[in-house]
mmCIF file with all atom_site columns, C-alpha atoms in Angstrom:
data_model
loop_
_atom_site.group_PDB
_atom_site.id
_atom_site.type_symbol
_atom_site.label_atom_id
_atom_site.label_alt_id
_atom_site.label_comp_id
_atom_site.label_asym_id
_atom_site.label_entity_id
_atom_site.label_seq_id
_atom_site.pdbx_PDB_ins_code
_atom_site.Cartn_x
_atom_site.Cartn_y
_atom_site.Cartn_z
_atom_site.occupancy
_atom_site.B_iso_or_equiv
_atom_site.pdbx_formal_charge
_atom_site.auth_seq_id
_atom_site.auth_comp_id
_atom_site.auth_asym_id
_atom_site.auth_atom_id
_atom_site.pdbx_PDB_model_num
ATOM 1   C CA . PHE A 1 1   ? -30.174 67.980  -29.369 1.00 34.00 ? 14  PHE A CA 1
ATOM 2   C CA . PRO A 1 2   ? -31.404 67.964  -25.783 1.00 37.00 ? 15  PRO A CA 1
ATOM 3   C CA . ALA A 1 3   ? -34.877 69.317  -25.208 1.00 39.00 ? 16  ALA A CA 1
ATOM 4   C CA . CYS A 1 4   ? -35.331 72.393  -23.041 1.00 38.00 ? 17  CYS A CA 1
ATOM 5   C CA . LEU A 1 5   ? -36.654 71.081  -19.759 1.00 41.00 ? 18  LEU A CA 1
ATOM 6   C CA . ASN A 1 6   ? -38.220 72.956  -16.897 1.00 40.00 ? 19  ASN A CA 1
ATOM 7   C CA . SER A 1 7   ? -36.248 70.967  -14.371 1.00 40.00 ? 20  SER A CA 1
ATOM 8   C CA . GLY A 1 8   ? -34.268 73.628  -12.527 1.00 43.00 ? 21  GLY A CA 1
ATOM 9   C CA . VAL A 1 9   ? -34.811 74.790  -8.976  1.00 44.00 ? 22  VAL A CA 1
ATOM 10  C CA . ASP A 1 10  ? -38.500 75.589  -8.416  1.00 47.00 ? 23  ASP A CA 1
ATOM 11  C CA . GLY A 1 11  ? -39.276 74.548  -11.996 1.00 46.00 ? 24  GLY A CA 1
ATOM 12  C CA . ASP A 1 12  ? -37.003 77.226  -13.525 1.00 47.00 ? 25  ASP A CA 1
ATOM 13  C CA . ARG A 1 13  ? -35.148 76.376  -16.689 1.00 42.00 ? 26  ARG A CA 1
ATOM 14  C CA . PRO A 1 14  ? -31.593 75.182  -16.005 1.00 44.00 ? 27  PRO A CA 1
ATOM 15  C CA . GLU A 1 15  ? -28.766 77.461  -17.112 1.00 47.00 ? 28  GLU A CA 1
ATOM 16  C CA . ARG A 1 16  ? -27.400 76.903  -20.656 1.00 42.00 ? 29  ARG A CA 1
ATOM 17  C CA . GLN A 1 17  ? -28.202 73.298  -21.407 1.00 47.00 ? 30  GLN A CA 1
ATOM 18  C CA . GLY A 1 18  ? -28.307 73.774  -25.170 1.00 45.00 ? 31  GLY A CA 1
ATOM 19  C CA . CYS A 1 19  ? -31.501 75.811  -25.048 1.00 47.00 ? 32  CYS A CA 1
ATOM 20  C CA . GLY A 1 20  ? -32.094 78.965  -27.040 1.00 46.00 ? 33  GLY A CA 1
ATOM 21  C CA . PRO A 1 21  ? -29.693 81.317  -28.764 1.00 47.00 ? 34  PRO A CA 1
ATOM 22  C CA . ILE A 1 22  ? -26.597 82.655  -27.098 1.00 46.00 ? 35  ILE A CA 1
ATOM 23  C CA . ASP A 1 23  ? -26.489 86.440  -27.121 1.00 51.00 ? 36  ASP A CA 1
ATOM 24  C CA . THR A 1 24  ? -23.250 87.516  -28.763 1.00 46.00 ? 37  THR A CA 1
ATOM 25  C CA . PRO A 1 25  ? -22.343 91.117  -28.068 1.00 49.00 ? 38  PRO A CA 1
ATOM 26  C CA . GLU A 1 26  ? -21.459 93.363  -30.999 1.00 50.00 ? 39  GLU A CA 1
ATOM 27  C CA . PRO A 1 27  ? -17.651 93.663  -31.207 1.00 49.00 ? 40  PRO A CA 1
ATOM 28  C CA . GLU A 1 28  ? -16.320 96.922  -29.835 1.00 54.00 ? 41  GLU A CA 1
ATOM 29  C CA . PRO A 1 29  ? -13.763 98.666  -32.016 1.00 51.00 ? 42  PRO A CA 1
ATOM 30  C CA . VAL A 1 30  ? -10.297 98.525  -30.503 1.00 58.00 ? 43  VAL A CA 1
ATOM 31  C CA . GLU A 1 31  ? -7.117  100.334 -31.300 1.00 65.00 ? 44  GLU A CA 1
ATOM 32  C CA . CYS A 1 32  ? -5.473  98.863  -34.366 1.00 74.00 ? 45  CYS A CA 1
ATOM 33  C CA . ASP A 1 33  ? -3.005  99.794  -37.047 1.00 74.00 ? 46  ASP A CA 1
ATOM 34  C CA . GLY A 1 34  ? -4.055  101.666 -40.170 1.00 78.00 ? 47  GLY A CA 1
ATOM 35  C CA . GLY A 1 35  ? -2.635  101.592 -43.660 1.00 87.00 ? 48  GLY A CA 1
ATOM 36  C CA . LEU A 1 36  ? -4.381  98.502  -45.049 1.00 91.00 ? 49  LEU A CA 1
ATOM 37  C CA . LEU A 1 37  ? -5.621  98.538  -48.641 1.00 93.00 ? 50  LEU A CA 1
ATOM 38  C CA . ILE A 1 38  ? -8.008  96.046  -50.308 1.00 94.00 ? 51  ILE A CA 1
ATOM 39  C CA . THR A 1 39  ? -6.200  94.730  -53.407 1.00 95.00 ? 52  THR A CA 1
ATOM 40  C CA . GLU A 1 40  ? -8.052  91.599  -54.583 1.00 96.00 ? 53  GLU A CA 1
ATOM 41  C CA . LEU A 1 41  ? -11.503 90.034  -54.129 1.00 95.00 ? 54  LEU A CA 1
ATOM 42  C CA . MET A 1 42  ? -12.928 86.583  -54.881 1.00 95.00 ? 55  MET A CA 1
ATOM 43  C CA . PRO A 1 43  ? -16.698 87.095  -54.383 1.00 93.00 ? 56  PRO A CA 1
ATOM 44  C CA . LYS A 1 44  ? -17.900 84.233  -56.614 1.00 93.00 ? 57  LYS A CA 1
ATOM 45  C CA . PRO A 1 45  ? -15.501 81.275  -56.446 1.00 94.00 ? 58  PRO A CA 1
ATOM 46  C CA . GLY A 1 46  ? -16.129 78.372  -58.795 1.00 94.00 ? 59  GLY A CA 1
ATOM 47  C CA . SER A 1 47  ? -15.179 75.979  -55.993 1.00 88.00 ? 60  SER A CA 1
ATOM 48  C CA . GLY A 1 48  ? -18.054 77.034  -53.703 1.00 90.00 ? 61  GLY A CA 1
ATOM 49  C CA . ALA A 1 49  ? -18.749 79.746  -51.133 1.00 90.00 ? 62  ALA A CA 1
ATOM 50  C CA . ASP A 1 50  ? -16.116 78.454  -48.682 1.00 91.00 ? 63  ASP A CA 1
ATOM 51  C CA . TYR A 1 51  ? -13.497 79.644  -51.181 1.00 93.00 ? 64  TYR A CA 1
ATOM 52  C CA . GLU A 1 52  ? -14.453 83.335  -50.919 1.00 93.00 ? 65  GLU A CA 1
ATOM 53  C CA . TRP A 1 53  ? -11.510 85.509  -49.929 1.00 94.00 ? 66  TRP A CA 1
ATOM 54  C CA . PHE A 1 54  ? -10.049 88.966  -50.238 1.00 95.00 ? 67  PHE A CA 1
ATOM 55  C CA . GLU A 1 55  ? -6.528  90.279  -50.052 1.00 96.00 ? 68  GLU A CA 1
ATOM 56  C CA . VAL A 1 56  ? -5.165  93.317  -48.226 1.00 94.00 ? 69  VAL A CA 1
ATOM 57  C CA . MET A 1 57  ? -1.827  95.066  -48.587 1.00 94.00 ? 70  MET A CA 1
ATOM 58  C CA . ASN A 1 58  ? 0.063   97.145  -46.063 1.00 93.00 ? 71  ASN A CA 1
ATOM 59  C CA . ALA A 1 59  ? 0.271   100.439 -47.944 1.00 91.00 ? 72  ALA A CA 1
ATOM 60  C CA . SER A 1 60  ? 1.956   102.257 -45.066 1.00 90.00 ? 73  SER A CA 1
ATOM 61  C CA . ALA A 1 61  ? 5.646   102.739 -44.275 1.00 91.00 ? 74  ALA A CA 1
ATOM 62  C CA . ASP A 1 62  ? 5.334   100.849 -40.957 1.00 91.00 ? 75  ASP A CA 1
ATOM 63  C CA . THR A 1 63  ? 4.691   97.230  -39.968 1.00 92.00 ? 76  THR A CA 1
ATOM 64  C CA . VAL A 1 64  ? 0.987   96.792  -39.179 1.00 90.00 ? 77  VAL A CA 1
ATOM 65  C CA . SER A 1 65  ? -1.085  94.134  -37.444 1.00 90.00 ? 78  SER A CA 1
ATOM 66  C CA . LEU A 1 66  ? -4.508  92.859  -38.517 1.00 90.00 ? 79  LEU A CA 1
ATOM 67  C CA . ASP A 1 67  ? -5.532  92.636  -34.861 1.00 88.00 ? 80  ASP A CA 1
ATOM 68  C CA . GLY A 1 68  ? -8.503  94.848  -34.080 1.00 85.00 ? 81  GLY A CA 1
ATOM 69  C CA . VAL A 1 69  ? -9.492  95.562  -37.690 1.00 88.00 ? 82  VAL A CA 1
ATOM 70  C CA . LEU A 1 70  ? -13.240 95.539  -38.329 1.00 87.00 ? 83  LEU A CA 1
ATOM 71  C CA . ILE A 1 71  ? -14.257 94.055  -41.663 1.00 87.00 ? 84  ILE A CA 1
ATOM 72  C CA . THR A 1 72  ? -17.623 95.554  -42.590 1.00 84.00 ? 85  THR A CA 1
ATOM 73  C CA . ARG A 1 73  ? -20.063 94.886  -45.404 1.00 80.00 ? 86  ARG A CA 1
ATOM 74  C CA . SER A 1 74  ? -22.689 97.345  -46.505 1.00 68.00 ? 87  SER A CA 1
ATOM 75  C CA . ASP A 1 75  ? -25.369 95.442  -44.583 1.00 62.00 ? 88  ASP A CA 1
ATOM 76  C CA . ASN A 1 76  ? -23.364 96.075  -41.386 1.00 64.00 ? 89  ASN A CA 1
ATOM 77  C CA . ASP A 1 77  ? -22.314 92.459  -40.964 1.00 66.00 ? 90  ASP A CA 1
ATOM 78  C CA . ASP A 1 78  ? -19.227 93.089  -38.830 1.00 70.00 ? 91  ASP A CA 1
ATOM 79  C CA . HIS A 1 79  ? -16.383 90.835  -37.891 1.00 78.00 ? 92  HIS A CA 1
ATOM 80  C CA . ARG A 1 80  ? -13.381 91.995  -35.989 1.00 79.00 ? 93  ARG A CA 1
ATOM 81  C CA . VAL A 1 81  ? -10.045 90.381  -36.726 1.00 80.00 ? 94  VAL A CA 1
ATOM 82  C CA . VAL A 1 82  ? -8.696  89.645  -33.256 1.00 74.00 ? 95  VAL A CA 1
ATOM 83  C CA . ASP A 1 83  ? -5.697  87.716  -32.018 1.00 77.00 ? 96  ASP A CA 1
ATOM 84  C CA . SER A 1 84  ? -4.732  86.802  -35.556 1.00 82.00 ? 97  SER A CA 1
ATOM 85  C CA . GLY A 1 85  ? -1.042  87.334  -34.929 1.00 88.00 ? 98  GLY A CA 1
ATOM 86  C CA . VAL A 1 86  ? -0.735  88.485  -38.541 1.00 92.00 ? 99  VAL A CA 1
ATOM 87  C CA . GLU A 1 87  ? 1.699   91.352  -39.020 1.00 93.00 ? 100 GLU A CA 1
ATOM 88  C CA . LEU A 1 88  ? 2.572   92.839  -42.372 1.00 94.00 ? 101 LEU A CA 1
ATOM 89  C CA . ALA A 1 89  ? 5.741   94.701  -43.278 1.00 95.00 ? 102 ALA A CA 1
ATOM 90  C CA . PRO A 1 90  ? 5.367   97.623  -45.698 1.00 93.00 ? 103 PRO A CA 1
ATOM 91  C CA . GLY A 1 91  ? 4.197   96.289  -49.067 1.00 93.00 ? 104 GLY A CA 1
ATOM 92  C CA . GLU A 1 92  ? 3.286   92.809  -47.730 1.00 95.00 ? 105 GLU A CA 1
ATOM 93  C CA . TYR A 1 93  ? -0.079  91.126  -48.368 1.00 95.00 ? 106 TYR A CA 1
ATOM 94  C CA . ALA A 1 94  ? -2.490  89.004  -46.320 1.00 95.00 ? 107 ALA A CA 1
ATOM 95  C CA . VAL A 1 95  ? -5.397  86.873  -47.533 1.00 95.00 ? 108 VAL A CA 1
ATOM 96  C CA . ILE A 1 96  ? -8.562  86.863  -45.420 1.00 93.00 ? 109 ILE A CA 1
ATOM 97  C CA . ALA A 1 97  ? -10.697 83.826  -46.236 1.00 93.00 ? 110 ALA A CA 1
ATOM 98  C CA . ARG A 1 98  ? -14.312 83.013  -45.477 1.00 91.00 ? 111 ARG A CA 1
ATOM 99  C CA . SER A 1 99  ? -13.461 79.494  -44.299 1.00 90.00 ? 112 SER A CA 1
ATOM 100 C CA . SER A 1 100 ? -10.442 77.605  -43.042 1.00 90.00 ? 113 SER A CA 1
ATOM 101 C CA . ALA A 1 101 ? -11.850 74.450  -44.683 1.00 85.00 ? 114 ALA A CA 1
ATOM 102 C CA . THR A 1 102 ? -10.140 75.144  -47.989 1.00 85.00 ? 115 THR A CA 1
ATOM 103 C CA . ASP A 1 103 ? -6.870  74.321  -49.676 1.00 85.00 ? 116 ASP A CA 1
ATOM 104 C CA . ILE A 1 104 ? -5.977  77.908  -50.596 1.00 85.00 ? 117 ILE A CA 1
ATOM 105 C CA . ALA A 1 105 ? -3.255  79.747  -48.724 1.00 87.00 ? 118 ALA A CA 1
ATOM 106 C CA . PHE A 1 106 ? -4.770  82.274  -46.317 1.00 91.00 ? 119 PHE A CA 1
ATOM 107 C CA . ASP A 1 107 ? -3.559  84.263  -43.333 1.00 93.00 ? 120 ASP A CA 1
ATOM 108 C CA . TYR A 1 108 ? -6.838  84.623  -41.441 1.00 92.00 ? 121 TYR A CA 1
ATOM 109 C CA . SER A 1 109 ? -10.295 83.053  -41.682 1.00 90.00 ? 122 SER A CA 1
ATOM 110 C CA . THR A 1 110 ? -13.539 84.743  -40.641 1.00 88.00 ? 123 THR A CA 1
ATOM 111 C CA . GLU A 1 111 ? -15.102 81.241  -40.341 1.00 87.00 ? 124 GLU A CA 1
ATOM 112 C CA . GLY A 1 112 ? -18.159 82.319  -42.304 1.00 83.00 ? 125 GLY A CA 1
ATOM 113 C CA . ASP A 1 113 ? -18.795 85.618  -40.526 1.00 82.00 ? 126 ASP A CA 1
ATOM 114 C CA . ILE A 1 114 ? -18.069 87.647  -43.652 1.00 82.00 ? 127 ILE A CA 1
ATOM 115 C CA . GLN A 1 115 ? -19.519 86.759  -47.037 1.00 85.00 ? 128 GLN A CA 1
ATOM 116 C CA . LEU A 1 116 ? -18.736 88.535  -50.299 1.00 87.00 ? 129 LEU A CA 1
ATOM 117 C CA . PRO A 1 117 ? -21.945 88.827  -52.338 1.00 84.00 ? 130 PRO A CA 1
ATOM 118 C CA . ASP A 1 118 ? -21.378 88.851  -56.085 1.00 83.00 ? 131 ASP A CA 1
ATOM 119 C CA . SER A 1 119 ? -24.081 91.413  -56.939 1.00 79.00 ? 132 SER A CA 1
ATOM 120 C CA . GLY A 1 120 ? -26.591 93.810  -55.477 1.00 72.00 ? 133 GLY A CA 1
ATOM 121 C CA . ASP A 1 121 ? -26.412 96.317  -52.671 1.00 68.00 ? 134 ASP A CA 1
ATOM 122 C CA . ASN A 1 122 ? -24.110 94.356  -50.354 1.00 71.00 ? 135 ASN A CA 1
ATOM 123 C CA . THR A 1 123 ? -20.970 94.648  -52.444 1.00 86.00 ? 136 THR A CA 1
ATOM 124 C CA . LEU A 1 124 ? -19.348 97.329  -50.285 1.00 87.00 ? 137 LEU A CA 1
ATOM 125 C CA . LEU A 1 125 ? -16.448 95.937  -48.257 1.00 89.00 ? 138 LEU A CA 1
ATOM 126 C CA . CYS A 1 126 ? -14.720 98.195  -45.698 1.00 87.00 ? 139 CYS A CA 1
ATOM 127 C CA . LEU A 1 127 ? -11.826 97.952  -43.274 1.00 89.00 ? 140 LEU A CA 1
ATOM 128 C CA . THR A 1 128 ? -12.230 100.118 -40.179 1.00 85.00 ? 141 THR A CA 1
ATOM 129 C CA . CYS A 1 129 ? -9.918  100.811 -37.274 1.00 79.00 ? 142 CYS A CA 1
ATOM 130 C CA . ASP A 1 130 ? -10.884 101.934 -33.757 1.00 71.00 ? 143 ASP A CA 1
ATOM 131 C CA . GLY A 1 131 ? -14.222 103.404 -34.815 1.00 64.00 ? 144 GLY A CA 1
ATOM 132 C CA . GLU A 1 132 ? -12.460 105.901 -37.050 1.00 70.00 ? 145 GLU A CA 1
ATOM 133 C CA . PRO A 1 133 ? -13.542 106.520 -40.638 1.00 70.00 ? 146 PRO A CA 1
ATOM 134 C CA . SER A 1 134 ? -12.762 103.536 -42.809 1.00 80.00 ? 147 SER A CA 1
ATOM 135 C CA . MET A 1 135 ? -9.157  103.132 -43.829 1.00 86.00 ? 148 MET A CA 1
ATOM 136 C CA . ASP A 1 136 ? -10.332 101.514 -47.075 1.00 89.00 ? 149 ASP A CA 1
ATOM 137 C CA . CYS A 1 137 ? -13.604 100.608 -48.785 1.00 88.00 ? 150 CYS A CA 1
ATOM 138 C CA . VAL A 1 138 ? -14.340 99.040  -52.158 1.00 90.00 ? 151 VAL A CA 1
ATOM 139 C CA . GLU A 1 139 ? -17.789 98.846  -53.737 1.00 90.00 ? 152 GLU A CA 1
ATOM 140 C CA . TYR A 1 140 ? -16.878 96.212  -56.284 1.00 90.00 ? 153 TYR A CA 1
ATOM 141 C CA . ALA A 1 141 ? -20.194 96.083  -58.173 1.00 84.00 ? 154 ALA A CA 1
ATOM 142 C CA . ASN A 1 142 ? -20.077 99.829  -58.728 1.00 83.00 ? 155 ASN A CA 1
ATOM 143 C CA . ASP A 1 143 ? -20.092 101.389 -62.195 1.00 80.00 ? 156 ASP A CA 1
ATOM 144 C CA . GLY A 1 144 ? -16.847 100.887 -64.055 1.00 87.00 ? 157 GLY A CA 1
ATOM 145 C CA . PHE A 1 145 ? -15.769 97.754  -62.176 1.00 91.00 ? 158 PHE A CA 1
ATOM 146 C CA . PRO A 1 146 ? -15.201 94.577  -64.171 1.00 92.00 ? 159 PRO A CA 1
ATOM 147 C CA . SER A 1 147 ? -18.128 92.179  -63.931 1.00 91.00 ? 160 SER A CA 1
ATOM 148 C CA . VAL A 1 148 ? -18.001 89.542  -61.226 1.00 92.00 ? 161 VAL A CA 1
ATOM 149 C CA . SER A 1 149 ? -17.495 86.204  -62.980 1.00 93.00 ? 162 SER A CA 1
ATOM 150 C CA . THR A 1 150 ? -17.590 82.729  -61.492 1.00 95.00 ? 163 THR A CA 1
ATOM 151 C CA . GLY A 1 151 ? -14.129 81.598  -60.424 1.00 96.00 ? 164 GLY A CA 1
ATOM 152 C CA . VAL A 1 152 ? -12.335 84.839  -61.336 1.00 96.00 ? 165 VAL A CA 1
ATOM 153 C CA . SER A 1 153 ? -11.047 87.335  -58.779 1.00 96.00 ? 166 SER A CA 1
ATOM 154 C CA . LEU A 1 154 ? -11.013 91.101  -59.201 1.00 95.00 ? 167 LEU A CA 1
ATOM 155 C CA . GLN A 1 155 ? -7.497  92.546  -58.876 1.00 95.00 ? 168 GLN A CA 1
ATOM 156 C CA . LEU A 1 156 ? -6.319  96.071  -58.232 1.00 93.00 ? 169 LEU A CA 1
ATOM 157 C CA . ASP A 1 157 ? -3.724  97.497  -60.620 1.00 92.00 ? 170 ASP A CA 1
ATOM 158 C CA . LEU A 1 158 ? -0.842  98.316  -58.275 1.00 84.00 ? 171 LEU A CA 1
ATOM 159 C CA . ASP A 1 159 ? -0.513  101.740 -59.885 1.00 85.00 ? 172 ASP A CA 1
ATOM 160 C CA . GLY A 1 160 ? -3.862  102.403 -58.169 1.00 79.00 ? 173 GLY A CA 1
ATOM 161 C CA . SER A 1 161 ? -2.632  101.353 -54.708 1.00 80.00 ? 174 SER A CA 1
ATOM 162 C CA . ASP A 1 162 ? -4.341  104.179 -52.918 1.00 79.00 ? 175 ASP A CA 1
ATOM 163 C CA . PRO A 1 163 ? -7.570  104.154 -50.858 1.00 81.00 ? 176 PRO A CA 1
ATOM 164 C CA . ASP A 1 164 ? -9.087  106.709 -53.227 1.00 81.00 ? 177 ASP A CA 1
ATOM 165 C CA . ASP A 1 165 ? -7.919  105.131 -56.495 1.00 84.00 ? 178 ASP A CA 1
ATOM 166 C CA . ASN A 1 166 ? -9.117  101.650 -55.567 1.00 86.00 ? 179 ASN A CA 1
ATOM 167 C CA . ASP A 1 167 ? -12.671 103.026 -55.311 1.00 87.00 ? 180 ASP A CA 1
ATOM 168 C CA . LEU A 1 168 ? -12.632 103.477 -59.081 1.00 89.00 ? 181 LEU A CA 1
ATOM 169 C CA . GLY A 1 169 ? -13.403 100.520 -61.319 1.00 90.00 ? 182 GLY A CA 1
ATOM 170 C CA . ASP A 1 170 ? -10.840 101.663 -63.887 1.00 91.00 ? 183 ASP A CA 1
ATOM 171 C CA . TRP A 1 171 ? -8.062  100.461 -61.555 1.00 92.00 ? 184 TRP A CA 1
ATOM 172 C CA . TRP A 1 172 ? -9.469  96.899  -61.358 1.00 94.00 ? 185 TRP A CA 1
ATOM 173 C CA . CYS A 1 173 ? -9.291  93.962  -63.757 1.00 94.00 ? 186 CYS A CA 1
ATOM 174 C CA . GLN A 1 174 ? -10.174 90.269  -63.793 1.00 95.00 ? 187 GLN A CA 1
ATOM 175 C CA . ALA A 1 175 ? -7.404  87.861  -62.777 1.00 95.00 ? 188 ALA A CA 1
ATOM 176 C CA . ASP A 1 176 ? -5.762  85.669  -65.426 1.00 94.00 ? 189 ASP A CA 1
ATOM 177 C CA . ALA A 1 177 ? -3.470  83.501  -63.246 1.00 95.00 ? 190 ALA A CA 1
ATOM 178 C CA . GLU A 1 178 ? -4.910  80.026  -62.603 1.00 95.00 ? 191 GLU A CA 1
ATOM 179 C CA . MET A 1 179 ? -4.926  78.759  -59.023 1.00 91.00 ? 192 MET A CA 1
ATOM 180 C CA . SER A 1 180 ? -4.562  75.123  -57.937 1.00 87.00 ? 193 SER A CA 1
ATOM 181 C CA . ASN A 1 181 ? -8.357  74.764  -57.461 1.00 88.00 ? 194 ASN A CA 1
ATOM 182 C CA . GLY A 1 182 ? -9.090  75.923  -61.039 1.00 91.00 ? 195 GLY A CA 1
ATOM 183 C CA . ASP A 1 183 ? -10.219 79.444  -60.095 1.00 94.00 ? 196 ASP A CA 1
ATOM 184 C CA . TYR A 1 184 ? -8.279  82.493  -61.267 1.00 96.00 ? 197 TYR A CA 1
ATOM 185 C CA . GLY A 1 185 ? -6.547  84.817  -58.790 1.00 94.00 ? 198 GLY A CA 1
ATOM 186 C CA . THR A 1 186 ? -3.350  85.438  -56.879 1.00 90.00 ? 199 THR A CA 1
ATOM 187 C CA . PRO A 1 187 ? -4.055  85.049  -53.154 1.00 82.00 ? 200 PRO A CA 1
#
């Protein structure tokens, strides 16, 4: 890495020559479509952290886009899904992965901006649209939820496909379908 040199005009530091952090502004909520529901989570993949993912379903009667959706964890680590080009017809699913460097099928990657902790206080995952109250949140380490196990996703029973029902652990179970990488889930 190049060293920061005081070699600019009058000894000032030159502009952006690899020196110091780049200030990244907080994403501003934008208008986006509602109706998304969190239906499956892989917070502790057996194949490594790059294989974290979660699945959303369009629970509305209209086609919706992921563009503009804010994915928020309980520690306020935000990432806005922008320019994804992903549109979902009613009842369709999309997989949002932590990394594109995996061999699982995904529709959008946060490239590491969102992590899914497997325990503790950061296990609240929310989808928010245009600064409005969250369209869906799941606190997957809450009482009543199945335990988070290595390499096994948590799946929502489709009879609980409602933003209120999926807050309750009774509507969730551990996956039993084996994936190509040896983990269990249905992304």
